[in-house]
Coordinates of C-alpha atoms in Angstrom, one line a residue:
X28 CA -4.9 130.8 -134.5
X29 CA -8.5 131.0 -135.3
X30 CA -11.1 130.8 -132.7
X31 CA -13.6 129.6 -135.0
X32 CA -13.4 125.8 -135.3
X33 CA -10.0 123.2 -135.3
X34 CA -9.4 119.6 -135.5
X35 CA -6.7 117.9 -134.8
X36 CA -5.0 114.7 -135.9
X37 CA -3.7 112.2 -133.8
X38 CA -1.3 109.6 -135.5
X39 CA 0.4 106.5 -134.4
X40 CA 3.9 105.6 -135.2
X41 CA 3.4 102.2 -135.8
X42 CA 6.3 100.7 -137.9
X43 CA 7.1 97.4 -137.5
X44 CA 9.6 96.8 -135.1
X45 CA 12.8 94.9 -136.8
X46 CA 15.0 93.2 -134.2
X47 CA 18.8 93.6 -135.7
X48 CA 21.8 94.1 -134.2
X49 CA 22.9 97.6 -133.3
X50 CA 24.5 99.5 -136.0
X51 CA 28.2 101.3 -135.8
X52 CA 27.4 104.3 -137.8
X53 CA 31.3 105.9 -136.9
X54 CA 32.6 103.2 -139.7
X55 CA 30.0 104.4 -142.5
X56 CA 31.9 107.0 -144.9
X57 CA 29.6 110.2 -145.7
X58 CA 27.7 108.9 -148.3
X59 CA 26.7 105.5 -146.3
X60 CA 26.3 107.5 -143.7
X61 CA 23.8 109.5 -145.2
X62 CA 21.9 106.6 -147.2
X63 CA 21.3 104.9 -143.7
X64 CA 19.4 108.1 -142.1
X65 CA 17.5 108.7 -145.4
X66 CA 16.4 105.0 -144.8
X67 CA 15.4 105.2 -141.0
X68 CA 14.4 108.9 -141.1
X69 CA 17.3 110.3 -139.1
X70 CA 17.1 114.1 -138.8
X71 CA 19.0 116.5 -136.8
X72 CA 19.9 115.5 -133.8
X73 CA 19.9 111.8 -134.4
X74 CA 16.1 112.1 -133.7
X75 CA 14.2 110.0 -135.9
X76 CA 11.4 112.0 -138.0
X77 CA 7.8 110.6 -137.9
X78 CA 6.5 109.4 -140.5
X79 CA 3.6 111.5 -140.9
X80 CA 5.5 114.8 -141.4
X81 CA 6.3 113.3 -145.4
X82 CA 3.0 111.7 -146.2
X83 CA 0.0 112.6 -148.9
X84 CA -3.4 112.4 -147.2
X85 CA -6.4 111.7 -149.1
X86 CA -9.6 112.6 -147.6
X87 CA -12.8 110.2 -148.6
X88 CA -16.4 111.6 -147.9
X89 CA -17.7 108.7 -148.8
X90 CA -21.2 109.7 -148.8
X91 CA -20.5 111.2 -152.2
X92 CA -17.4 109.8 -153.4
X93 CA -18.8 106.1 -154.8
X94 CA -21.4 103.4 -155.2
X95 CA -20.8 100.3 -155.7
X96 CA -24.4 99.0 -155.5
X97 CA -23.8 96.2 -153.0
X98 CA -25.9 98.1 -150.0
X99 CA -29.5 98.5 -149.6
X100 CA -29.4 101.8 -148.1
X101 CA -33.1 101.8 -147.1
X102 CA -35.3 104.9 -147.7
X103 CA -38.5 105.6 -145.4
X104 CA -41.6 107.8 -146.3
X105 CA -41.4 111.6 -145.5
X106 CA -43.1 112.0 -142.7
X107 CA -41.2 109.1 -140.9
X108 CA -38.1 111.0 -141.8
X109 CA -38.7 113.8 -140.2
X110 CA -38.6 115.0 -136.5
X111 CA -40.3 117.7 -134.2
X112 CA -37.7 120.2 -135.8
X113 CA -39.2 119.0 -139.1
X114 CA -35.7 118.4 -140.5
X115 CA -35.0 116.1 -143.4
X116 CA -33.3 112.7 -142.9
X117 CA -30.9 111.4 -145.5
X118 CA -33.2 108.0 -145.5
X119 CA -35.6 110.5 -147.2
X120 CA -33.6 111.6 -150.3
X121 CA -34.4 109.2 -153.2
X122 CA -31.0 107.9 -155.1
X123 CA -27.8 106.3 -154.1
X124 CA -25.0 107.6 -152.0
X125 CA -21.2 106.0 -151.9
X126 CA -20.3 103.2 -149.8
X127 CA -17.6 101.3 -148.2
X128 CA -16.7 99.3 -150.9
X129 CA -17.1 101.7 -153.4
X130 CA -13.6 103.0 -151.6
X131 CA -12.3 100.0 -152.1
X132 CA -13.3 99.6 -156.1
X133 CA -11.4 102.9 -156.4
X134 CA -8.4 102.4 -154.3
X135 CA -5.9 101.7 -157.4
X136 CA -7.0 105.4 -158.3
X137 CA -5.9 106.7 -154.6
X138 CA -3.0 105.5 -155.0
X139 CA -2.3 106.7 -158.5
X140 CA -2.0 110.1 -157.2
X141 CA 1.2 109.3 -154.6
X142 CA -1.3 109.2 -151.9
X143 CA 0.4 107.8 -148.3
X144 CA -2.5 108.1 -146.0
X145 CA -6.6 107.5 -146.6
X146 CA -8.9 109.5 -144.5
X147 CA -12.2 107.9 -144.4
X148 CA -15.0 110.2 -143.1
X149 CA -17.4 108.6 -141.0
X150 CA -19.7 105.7 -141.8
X151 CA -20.0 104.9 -138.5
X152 CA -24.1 103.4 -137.2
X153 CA -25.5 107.2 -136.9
X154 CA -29.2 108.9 -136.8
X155 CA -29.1 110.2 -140.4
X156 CA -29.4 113.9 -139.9
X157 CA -25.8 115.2 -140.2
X158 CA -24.2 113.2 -143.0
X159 CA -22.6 110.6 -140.2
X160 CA -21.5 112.8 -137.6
X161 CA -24.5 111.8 -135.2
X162 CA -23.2 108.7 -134.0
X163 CA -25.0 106.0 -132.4
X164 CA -22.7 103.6 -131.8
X165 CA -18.7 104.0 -132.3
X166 CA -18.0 100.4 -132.5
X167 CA -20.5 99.9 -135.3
X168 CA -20.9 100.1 -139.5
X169 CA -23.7 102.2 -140.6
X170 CA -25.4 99.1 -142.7
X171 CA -26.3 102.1 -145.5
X172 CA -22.5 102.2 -145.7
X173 CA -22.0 98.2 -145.5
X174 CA -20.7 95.9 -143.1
X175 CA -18.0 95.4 -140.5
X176 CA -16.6 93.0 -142.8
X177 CA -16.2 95.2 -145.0
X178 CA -14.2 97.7 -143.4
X179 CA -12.2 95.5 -142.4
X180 CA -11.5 94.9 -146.0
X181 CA -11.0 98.4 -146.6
X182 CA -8.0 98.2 -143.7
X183 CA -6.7 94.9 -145.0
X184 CA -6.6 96.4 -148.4
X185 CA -5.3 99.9 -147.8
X186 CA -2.1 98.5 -145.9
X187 CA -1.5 95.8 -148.6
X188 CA -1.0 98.7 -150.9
X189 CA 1.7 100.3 -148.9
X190 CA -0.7 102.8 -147.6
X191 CA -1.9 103.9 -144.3
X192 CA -5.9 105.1 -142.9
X193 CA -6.7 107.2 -140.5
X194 CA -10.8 107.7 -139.3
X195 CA -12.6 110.5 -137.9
X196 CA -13.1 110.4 -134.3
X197 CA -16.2 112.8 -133.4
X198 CA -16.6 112.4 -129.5
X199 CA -17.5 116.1 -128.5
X200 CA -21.1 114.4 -129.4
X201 CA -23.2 111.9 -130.1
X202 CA -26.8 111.5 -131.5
X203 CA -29.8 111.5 -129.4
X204 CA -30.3 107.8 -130.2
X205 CA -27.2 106.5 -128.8
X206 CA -27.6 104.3 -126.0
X207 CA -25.9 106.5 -124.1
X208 CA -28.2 109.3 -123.8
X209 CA -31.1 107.0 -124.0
X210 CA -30.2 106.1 -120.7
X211 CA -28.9 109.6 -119.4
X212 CA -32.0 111.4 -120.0
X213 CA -34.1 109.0 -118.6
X214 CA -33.7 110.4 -114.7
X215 CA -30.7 113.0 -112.6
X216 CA -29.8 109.7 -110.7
X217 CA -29.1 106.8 -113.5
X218 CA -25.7 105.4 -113.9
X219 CA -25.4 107.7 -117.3
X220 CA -26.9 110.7 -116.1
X221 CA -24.0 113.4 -116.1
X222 CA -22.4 111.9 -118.9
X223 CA -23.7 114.7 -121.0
X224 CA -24.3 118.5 -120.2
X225 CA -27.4 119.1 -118.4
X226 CA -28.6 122.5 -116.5
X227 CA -31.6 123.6 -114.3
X228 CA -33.9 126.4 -117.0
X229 CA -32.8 130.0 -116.0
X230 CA -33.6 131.4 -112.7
X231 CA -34.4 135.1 -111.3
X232 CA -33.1 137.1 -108.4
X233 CA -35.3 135.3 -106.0
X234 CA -34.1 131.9 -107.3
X235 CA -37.3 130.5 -109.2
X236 CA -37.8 129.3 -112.8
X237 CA -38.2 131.9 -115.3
X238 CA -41.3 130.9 -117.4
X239 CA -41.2 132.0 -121.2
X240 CA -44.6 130.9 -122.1
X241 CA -47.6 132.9 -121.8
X242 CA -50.6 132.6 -119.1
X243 CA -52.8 129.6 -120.5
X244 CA -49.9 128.2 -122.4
X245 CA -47.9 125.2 -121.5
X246 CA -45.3 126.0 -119.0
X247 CA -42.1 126.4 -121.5
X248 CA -39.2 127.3 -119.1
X249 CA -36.5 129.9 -120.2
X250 CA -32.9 128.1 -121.9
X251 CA -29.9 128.3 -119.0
X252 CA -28.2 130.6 -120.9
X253 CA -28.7 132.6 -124.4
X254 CA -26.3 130.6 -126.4
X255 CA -26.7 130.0 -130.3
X256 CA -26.0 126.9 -131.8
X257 CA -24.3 126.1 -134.9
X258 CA -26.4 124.5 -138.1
X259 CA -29.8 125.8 -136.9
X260 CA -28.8 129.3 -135.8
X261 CA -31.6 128.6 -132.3
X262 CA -30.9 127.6 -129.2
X263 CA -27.9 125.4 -128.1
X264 CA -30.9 123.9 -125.2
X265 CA -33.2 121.5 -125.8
X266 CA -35.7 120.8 -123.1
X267 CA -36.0 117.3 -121.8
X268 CA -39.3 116.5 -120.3
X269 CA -38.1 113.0 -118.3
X270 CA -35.5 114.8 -116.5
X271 CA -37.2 118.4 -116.8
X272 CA -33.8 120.2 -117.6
X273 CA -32.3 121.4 -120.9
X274 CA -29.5 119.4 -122.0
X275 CA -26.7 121.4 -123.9
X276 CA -26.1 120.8 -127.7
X277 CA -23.7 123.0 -129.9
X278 CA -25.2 121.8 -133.6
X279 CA -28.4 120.4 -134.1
X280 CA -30.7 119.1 -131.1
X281 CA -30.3 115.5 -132.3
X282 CA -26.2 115.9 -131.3
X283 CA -26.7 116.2 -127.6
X284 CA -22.8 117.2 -126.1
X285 CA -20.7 114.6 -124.2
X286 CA -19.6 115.6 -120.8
X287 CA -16.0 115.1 -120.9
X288 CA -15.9 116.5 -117.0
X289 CA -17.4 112.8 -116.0
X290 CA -14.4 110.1 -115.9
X291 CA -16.6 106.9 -116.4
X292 CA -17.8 108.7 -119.5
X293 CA -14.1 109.5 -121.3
X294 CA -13.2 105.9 -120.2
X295 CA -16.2 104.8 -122.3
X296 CA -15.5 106.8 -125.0
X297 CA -11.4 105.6 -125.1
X298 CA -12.5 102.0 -125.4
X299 CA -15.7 102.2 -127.8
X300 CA -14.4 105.1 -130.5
X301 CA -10.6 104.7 -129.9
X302 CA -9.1 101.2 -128.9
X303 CA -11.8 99.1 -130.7
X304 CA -10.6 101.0 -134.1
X305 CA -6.5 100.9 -133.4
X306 CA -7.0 97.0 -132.0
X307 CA -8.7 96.6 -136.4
X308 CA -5.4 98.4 -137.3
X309 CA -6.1 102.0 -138.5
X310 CA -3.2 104.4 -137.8
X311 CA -5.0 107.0 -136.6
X312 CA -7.5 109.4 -136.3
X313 CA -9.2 113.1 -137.4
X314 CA -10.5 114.6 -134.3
X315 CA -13.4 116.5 -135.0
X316 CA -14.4 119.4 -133.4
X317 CA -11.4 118.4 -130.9
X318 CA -11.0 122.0 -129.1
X319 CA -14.9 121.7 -128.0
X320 CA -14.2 119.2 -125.2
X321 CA -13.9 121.5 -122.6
X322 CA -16.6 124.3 -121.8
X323 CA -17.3 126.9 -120.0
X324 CA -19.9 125.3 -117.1
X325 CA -20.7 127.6 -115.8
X326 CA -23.1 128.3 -118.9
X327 CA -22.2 132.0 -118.4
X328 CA -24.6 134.2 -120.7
X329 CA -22.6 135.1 -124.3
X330 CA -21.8 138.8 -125.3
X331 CA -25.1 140.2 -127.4
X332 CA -23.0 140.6 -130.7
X333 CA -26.5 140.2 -133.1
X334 CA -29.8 141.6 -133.5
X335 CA -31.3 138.8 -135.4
X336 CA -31.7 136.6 -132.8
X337 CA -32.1 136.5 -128.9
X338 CA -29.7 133.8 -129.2
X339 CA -26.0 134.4 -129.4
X340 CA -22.4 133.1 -130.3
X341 CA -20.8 131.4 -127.6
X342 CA -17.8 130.1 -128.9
X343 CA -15.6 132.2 -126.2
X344 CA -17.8 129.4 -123.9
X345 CA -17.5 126.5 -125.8
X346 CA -13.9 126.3 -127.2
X347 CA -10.9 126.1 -126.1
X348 CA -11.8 125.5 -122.0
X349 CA -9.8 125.5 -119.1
X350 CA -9.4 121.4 -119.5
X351 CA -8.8 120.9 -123.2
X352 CA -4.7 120.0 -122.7
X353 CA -5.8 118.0 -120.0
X354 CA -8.6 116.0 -122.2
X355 CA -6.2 116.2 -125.1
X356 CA -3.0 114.9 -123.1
X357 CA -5.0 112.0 -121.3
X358 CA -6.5 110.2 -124.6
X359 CA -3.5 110.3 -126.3
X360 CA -1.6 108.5 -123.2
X361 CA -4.6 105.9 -121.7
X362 CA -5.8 105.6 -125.2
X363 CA -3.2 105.6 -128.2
X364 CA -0.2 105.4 -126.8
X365 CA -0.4 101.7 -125.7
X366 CA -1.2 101.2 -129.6
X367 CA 2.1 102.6 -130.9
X368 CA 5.3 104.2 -129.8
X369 CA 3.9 107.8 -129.5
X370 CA 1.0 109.7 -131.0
X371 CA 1.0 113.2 -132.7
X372 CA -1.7 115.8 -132.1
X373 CA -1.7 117.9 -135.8
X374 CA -3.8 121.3 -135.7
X375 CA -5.4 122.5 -138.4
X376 CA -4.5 126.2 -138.5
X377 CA -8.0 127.7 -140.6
X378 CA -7.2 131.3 -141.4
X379 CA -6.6 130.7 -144.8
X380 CA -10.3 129.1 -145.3
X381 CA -11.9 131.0 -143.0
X382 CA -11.0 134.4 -144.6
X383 CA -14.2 136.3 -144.5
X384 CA -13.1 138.6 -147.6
X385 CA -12.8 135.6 -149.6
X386 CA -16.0 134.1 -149.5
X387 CA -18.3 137.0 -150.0
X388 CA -19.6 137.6 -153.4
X389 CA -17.9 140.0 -156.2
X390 CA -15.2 141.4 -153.1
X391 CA -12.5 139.1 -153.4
X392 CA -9.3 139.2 -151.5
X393 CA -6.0 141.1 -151.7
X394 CA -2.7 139.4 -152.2
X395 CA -1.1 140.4 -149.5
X396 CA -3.5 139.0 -146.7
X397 CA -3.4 135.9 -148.5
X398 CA 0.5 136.1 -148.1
X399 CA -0.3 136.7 -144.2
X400 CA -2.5 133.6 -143.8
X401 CA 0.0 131.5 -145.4
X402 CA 2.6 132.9 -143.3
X403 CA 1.1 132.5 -140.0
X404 CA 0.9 128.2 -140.7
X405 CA 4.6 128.6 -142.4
X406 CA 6.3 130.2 -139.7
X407 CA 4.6 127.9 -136.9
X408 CA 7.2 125.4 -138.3
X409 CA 9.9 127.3 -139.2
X410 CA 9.9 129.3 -136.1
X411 CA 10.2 126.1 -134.0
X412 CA 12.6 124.1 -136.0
X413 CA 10.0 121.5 -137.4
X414 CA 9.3 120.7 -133.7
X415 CA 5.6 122.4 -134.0
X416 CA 3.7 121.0 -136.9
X417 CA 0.8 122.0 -139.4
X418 CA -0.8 120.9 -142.5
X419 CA -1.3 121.8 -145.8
X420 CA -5.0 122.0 -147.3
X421 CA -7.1 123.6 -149.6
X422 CA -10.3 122.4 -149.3
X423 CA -12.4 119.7 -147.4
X424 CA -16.3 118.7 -146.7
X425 CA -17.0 121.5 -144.8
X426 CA -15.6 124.1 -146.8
X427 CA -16.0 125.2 -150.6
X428 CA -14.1 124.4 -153.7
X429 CA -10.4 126.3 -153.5
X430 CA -10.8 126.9 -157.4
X431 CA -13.5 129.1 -156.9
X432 CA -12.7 130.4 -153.8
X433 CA -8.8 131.8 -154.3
X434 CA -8.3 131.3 -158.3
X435 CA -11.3 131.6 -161.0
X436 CA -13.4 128.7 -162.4
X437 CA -13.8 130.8 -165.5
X438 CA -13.3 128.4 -168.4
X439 CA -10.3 130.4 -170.0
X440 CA -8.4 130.3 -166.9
X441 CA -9.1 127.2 -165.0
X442 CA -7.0 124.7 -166.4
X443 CA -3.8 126.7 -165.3
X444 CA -5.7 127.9 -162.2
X445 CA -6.3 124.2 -160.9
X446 CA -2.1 124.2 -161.5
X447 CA -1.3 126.7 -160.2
X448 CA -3.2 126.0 -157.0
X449 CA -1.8 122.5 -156.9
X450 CA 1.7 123.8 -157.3
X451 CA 1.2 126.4 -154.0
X452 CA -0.1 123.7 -152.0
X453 CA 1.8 121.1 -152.9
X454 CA 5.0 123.5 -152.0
X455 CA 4.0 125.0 -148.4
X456 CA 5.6 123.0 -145.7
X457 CA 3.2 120.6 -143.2
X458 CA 1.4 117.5 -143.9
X459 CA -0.5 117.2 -147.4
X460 CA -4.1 116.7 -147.8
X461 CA -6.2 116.1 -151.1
X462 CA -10.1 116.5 -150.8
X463 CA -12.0 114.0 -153.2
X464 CA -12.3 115.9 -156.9
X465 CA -9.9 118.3 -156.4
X466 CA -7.4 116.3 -158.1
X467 CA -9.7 116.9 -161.3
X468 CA -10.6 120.3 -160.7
X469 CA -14.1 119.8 -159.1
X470 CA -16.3 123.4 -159.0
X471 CA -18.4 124.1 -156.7
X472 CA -22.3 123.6 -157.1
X473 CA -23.9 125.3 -160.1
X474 CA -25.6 128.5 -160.2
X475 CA -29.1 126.9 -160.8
X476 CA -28.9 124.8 -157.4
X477 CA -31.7 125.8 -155.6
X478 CA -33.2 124.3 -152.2
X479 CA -34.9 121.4 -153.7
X480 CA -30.7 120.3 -154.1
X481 CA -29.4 121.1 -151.5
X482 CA -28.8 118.4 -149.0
X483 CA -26.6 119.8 -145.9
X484 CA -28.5 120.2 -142.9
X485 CA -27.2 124.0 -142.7
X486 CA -28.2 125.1 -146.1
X487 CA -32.0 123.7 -145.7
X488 CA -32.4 125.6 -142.3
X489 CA -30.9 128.7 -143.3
X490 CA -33.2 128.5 -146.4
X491 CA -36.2 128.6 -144.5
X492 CA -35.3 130.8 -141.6
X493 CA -38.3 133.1 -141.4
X494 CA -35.4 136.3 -142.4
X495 CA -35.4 134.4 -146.1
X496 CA -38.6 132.6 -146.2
X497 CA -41.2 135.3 -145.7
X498 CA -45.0 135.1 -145.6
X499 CA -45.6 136.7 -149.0
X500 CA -43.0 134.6 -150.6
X501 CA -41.0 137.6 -151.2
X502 CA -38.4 136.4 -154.0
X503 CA -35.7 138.7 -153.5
X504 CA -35.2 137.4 -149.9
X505 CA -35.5 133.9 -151.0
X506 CA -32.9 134.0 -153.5
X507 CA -30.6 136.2 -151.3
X508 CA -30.6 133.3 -148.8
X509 CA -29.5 130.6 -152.1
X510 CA -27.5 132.7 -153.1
X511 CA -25.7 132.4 -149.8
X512 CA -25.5 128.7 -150.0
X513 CA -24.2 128.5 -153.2
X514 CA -21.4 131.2 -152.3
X515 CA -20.3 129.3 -148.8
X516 CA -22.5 126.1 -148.2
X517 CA -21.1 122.9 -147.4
X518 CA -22.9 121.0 -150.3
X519 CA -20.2 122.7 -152.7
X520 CA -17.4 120.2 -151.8
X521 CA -20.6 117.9 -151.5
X522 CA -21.6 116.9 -154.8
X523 CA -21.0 113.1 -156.4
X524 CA -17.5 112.5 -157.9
X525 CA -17.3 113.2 -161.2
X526 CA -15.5 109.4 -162.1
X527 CA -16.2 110.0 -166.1
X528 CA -18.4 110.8 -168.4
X529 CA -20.9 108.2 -168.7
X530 CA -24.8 108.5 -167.3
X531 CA -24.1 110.0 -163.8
X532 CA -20.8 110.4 -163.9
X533 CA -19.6 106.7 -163.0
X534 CA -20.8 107.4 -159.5
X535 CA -23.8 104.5 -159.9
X536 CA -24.9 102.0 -162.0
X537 CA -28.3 101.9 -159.9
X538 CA -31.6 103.4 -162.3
X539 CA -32.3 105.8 -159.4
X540 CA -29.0 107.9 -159.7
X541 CA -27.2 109.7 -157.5
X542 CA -28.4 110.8 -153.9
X543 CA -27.3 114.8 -155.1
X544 CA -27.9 116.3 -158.3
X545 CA -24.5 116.0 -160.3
X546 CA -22.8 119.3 -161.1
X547 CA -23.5 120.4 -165.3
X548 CA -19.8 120.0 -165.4
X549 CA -19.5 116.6 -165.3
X550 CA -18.7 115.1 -168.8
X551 CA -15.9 117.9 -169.2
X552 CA -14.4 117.4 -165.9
X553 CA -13.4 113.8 -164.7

């Protein structure tokens, strides 16, 4: 398996219970016989099969997928918007983004498609920097998204429809704004203060501070250790004056980490982001980011593997730790468990998105290492007799379009690209998931995107990162680092839904238009 990233899925068996007498299957001829365990999911064994080996999962960003115009979705000026990193809040992008009950308005269409299971991304009360995964409060609507009332709308709905949802659950961090940290970096002795990952600045042989700044400067202490974090491609340290240590963050400086070694803090996180959601009735959950629980706390310096920065991968320190099964293996029984008669934890095996050959430019990929990703998630199953379990997947938010990335978008051959993909993943054994648009064929963003359109975090930072964005403007650098983003940035899987081809593509009836430029594409493909 990949070290780079997983998440995993945790899913509740939580079919109604039907009190009937016990059944004498000896006096059943074959074919009864065989009609009843088709019916209760009977496998080998006598074991019954869960239910979410045999589903279609739909995955929902809703940020992108619809509007219906019933939120306000308040915009501030610029410079509110912005931070001491300078970064760009959503509340600062003019037009409309999708909603909660724009899901709704479209869940006859979900549906259409054989779909089982809706995955909603998050629209949980967050800080507006990272498209909803810097929470502020787990048990709370983000009112840009709509109201508590209405997801539990969306859950009343969904079910009545014969389907299932499942949320994401992002608890390796929160925002910066969540009470939470409010309180824990207020002092070292508060009742919150180890429930994220703090650390003393670096020290020298004879045990002092190391001071980075410069005689006459403000004291600026060195970070504990010289790990990189992800999104910003800086330090994974921020420096907290109150409690004059660096507290540990592995994507932006607004997503502080959780310290899943503090009890009081897991118990917290059970009750706010797990059993207030299964007590509405969802049926699971997408665990972001699941295999960063556990660390490495010592905060161990990282192998020097790049010259660009003095700052390095850590992921050998931050994934995977010592206490993950532990973490992993205690949620599921204090906090799903009681909420159904078992839960499943589902990896996400990434080697076939993460293939390096495939994403660079004009290189492509040879069949046969395709063949070998494949494979690798195939024979996890096979190799166990079902018991192990994976899914199947071509594309999500974080990732580009799969028509681009393994077939061609090339008009002559899309249409029977777009097939054939859908017939290879629709064939591979493990649970089925369908990323918004890729039922139609969405492409990634067009050629002519430039920074001004981008809206992910990741591709605005790595835009102006002073390797791109030099002093005398220098315009091959510049477009090299677009070029980039347009060949592997998350915004490709980002842009609006293409519903038809009316004025922005069905995704708003609101004058201002949608919160990302549509792609050129849209009145061909819908």
């Amino acid at each position: 398996m990949s070290t780079t990233e997983y998440n995993s899925y945790a899913m509740a068996d939580k079919a109604p219970v039907q009190h009937t007498r016990k059944v004498d299957t000896s006096i059943m001829t074959p074919a009864e016989l065989e009609a009843y365990k088709k019916e209760h999911r009977i496998g080998p064994g006598g074991k019954a099969r869960p239910w979410w080996k045999d589903v279609v999962c739909y995955q929902v960003w809703p940020r992108s997928f619809r509007d219906s115009g019933t939120t306000a979705q308040e915009r501030v000026p610029t410079e509110e918007a912005q931070d001491g990193e300078q970064e760009r809040t959503d509340r600062d992008l003019k037009g409309r983004h999708g909603d909660i009950r724009g899901v709704i308005e479209k869940l006859e269409h979900i549906q259409s498609l054989g779909v089982d299971v809706l995955w909603l991304c998050p629209v949980y009360a967050n800080s507006h920097k990272d498209a909803g995964y810097d929470i502020t409060d787990y048990s709370a609507i983000d009112p840009d998204f709509g109201t508590m009332a209405d997801m539990d709308e969306l859950i009343v709905r969904t079910k009545k429809r014969g389907m299932r949802i499942i949320i994401d659950l992002v608890v390796s961090h929160t925002s910066d704004k969540h009470a939470w940290f409010e309180e824990s970096r207020k002092s070292k002795t508060n009742p919150k203060a180890d429930w994220y990952i703090w650390a003393d600045p670096k020290r020298d042989a004879k045990g002092d501070f190391i001071v980075r700044s410069k005689p006459g400067e403000p004291i600026r202490y060195t970070e504990p250790s010289n790990w990189r974090a992800a999104l910003i491609h800086d330090t994974a340290w921020t420096w907290c004056e109150e409690r004059q240590q660096f507290y540990l963050h592995c994507f932006l400086k607004c997503q502080p980490d959780l310290n899943w070694e503090t009890e009081a803090c897991r118990k917290a996180i059970y009750e706010t982001a797990i059993e207030f959601w299964l007590k509405k009735g969802i049926d699971g959950f997408r665990v972001d980011t699941s295999n960063r629980m556990s660390k490495d706390m010592t905060f161990t310096d990282a192998e020097v593997t790049t010259d660009f920065s003095e700052f390095q991968d850590f992921s050998k320190h931050c994934l995977n730790g010592p206490r993950i099964h532990e973490y992993i293996q205690e949620m599921r029984r204090v906090a799903m468990d009681p909420y159904g008669k078992g839960m499943h934890d589902d990896v996400f095996l990434v080697d076939l998105v993460q293939k390096d050959e495939v994403l660079n430019p004009g290189q492509g990929f040879l069949l046969p290492e395709m063949k070998d990703c494949i494979t690798k998630t195939q024979s996890l199953i096979s190799s166990t007799g079902g018991e192990a379990w994976t899914t199947s997947f071509a594309e999500n938010h974080d990732q580009v379009r799969s028509i681009r990335r393994w077939v061609t978008d090339h008009p002559d051959y899309w249409s029977r690209a777009c097939k054939l993909m859908c017939i290879l993943e629709c064939t591979l054994s493990g649970t089925l998931f369908v990323f918004q648009g890729q039922e139609i064929g969405m492409h990634n963003m067009p050629s002519h995107f430039g920074p001004a359109d981008f809206r992910d975090i990741d591709a605005q930072k790595w835009c102006a990162r002073s390797k791109y964005a030099t002093p005398d403007g220098d315009p091959y650098m510049a477009q090299l680092a677009i070029d980039g983003v347009l060949n592997v940035g998350r915004d490709n899987t980002r842009t609006p839904m293409q519903w038809d081809d009316s004025a922005n593509a069905g995704f708003t009836a609101h004058p201002d238009g949608p919160w990302m430029p549509l792609n050129d594409n849209y009145r061909e493909i819908n």
